[in-house]
Amino acid sequence: MFCVLSTEIGAIMNITKGGLVLFSANSNSSCMELSKRIAERLGVEMGKVQVYQEPNRETRVQIQESVRGKDVFIIQTVSKDVNTTIMELLIMVYACKTSCAKSIIGVIPYFPYSKQCKMRKRGSIVSKLLASMMCKAGLTHLITMDLHQKEIQGFFNIPVDNLRASPFLLQYIQEEIPDYRNAVIVAKSPASAKRAQSFAERLRLGIAVIHGEAQDAESDMVDGRHSPPTAKYVAAIHPSLEIPMLIPKEKPPITVVGDVGGRIAIIVDDIIDDVDSFLAAAETLKERGAYKIFVMATHGLLSSDAPRLIEESAIDEVVVTNTIPHEIQKLQCPKIKTVDISMILSEAIRRIHNGESMSYLFRNIGVDD
């Protein structure tokens, strides 16, 4: 039903014009698996570069081949040491810029700090800061996947291609879940309802939404609209003003909008990191009669004790893509499965290098996808 890439595209994957250089900016060897898969699909060798940490923890990058006048693609997968990963990328981009590369394209499947894309009281919009740093370092184009908020693209003053992993996850559901026609797509919070609706419409399945769970960091309660001083200070400065106060929110008891009894529940989201909300959703679905529970997400950060908690939970399987390396987590928890998305990344690289249209990779993609 869903064809990720046609056989014709697969056959010409390794046909590229000259002048393409592929680098991996990771000093951690465990993070280079995706880069190797992309290089293999493109039929090119990885560029020669050394990325390492000095004894004083400074990052050093040494490019060991000419990049003058070439299209340089820098693949950077995010390791557990996020800040080091960012510095490796910035230093390599700047090194290519000062070495007269024709264009420098960053391939960052998971964009770090993407959750910090809204103002939090007296905090900062870190995604905007990171975008500015990348552009200033010399990045001319960005390829990424399933940004936490699509508006992050507006933080850049360079072209951004925000690819989607949903075709691969949909294909996994159809091929690996035998009785998926008896499934229902679940949003673990109202904020995830649009993504769940997109999956449900493509699979011709029903949808359920869990409402009333604990407030999370993405809620309006902690965004920038609460950053001004509290009412008592405003009254002290402007005694003649009476600003109406919002009625405080009251969380309703947990309810499931939709029927999950005797069905397979498939929870969909973009990131799975702290798994507490997923575990709570799974328990709620079990109580409502779901007999199997799957979790589908693009980015599997799976930090801290996530593998152990998943293994001990009511979740039957967690399916994530390889935008982030998680081989260690898979060893700790057999329930974690991986979907390879190197195909779409390598095709995006090939099309950009050859000056071809990217619209084929965004076919049937809607505003809410």
CSV table of C-alpha atoms in Angstrom, one decimal, residues 118-121 191 215-227 246 249:
chain,number,residue,atom,x,y,z
A,118,LYS,CA,9.3,27.8,23.1
A,119,MET,CA,9.9,30.5,25.6
A,120,ARG,CA,9.9,29.1,29.2
A,121,LYS,CA,9.4,31.9,31.7
A,191,ALA,CA,-1.1,17.3,21.7
A,215,GLN,CA,0.8,18.0,32.8
A,216,ASP,CA,3.9,17.8,30.7
A,217,ALA,CA,6.6,20.3,29.7
A,218,GLU,CA,4.9,21.1,26.4
A,219,SER,CA,1.8,22.6,28.0
A,220,ASP,CA,0.8,26.2,28.1
A,221,MET,CA,1.3,26.4,31.8
A,222,VAL,CA,5.1,26.8,31.4
A,223,ASP,CA,5.4,28.7,28.1
A,224,GLY,CA,6.2,32.4,27.6
A,225,ARG,CA,2.7,33.6,28.3
A,226,HIS,CA,3.4,33.2,32.0
A,227,SER,CA,6.7,35.1,32.0
A,246,LEU,CA,-7.3,33.4,34.2
A,249,LYS,CA,-6.7,24.7,35.0
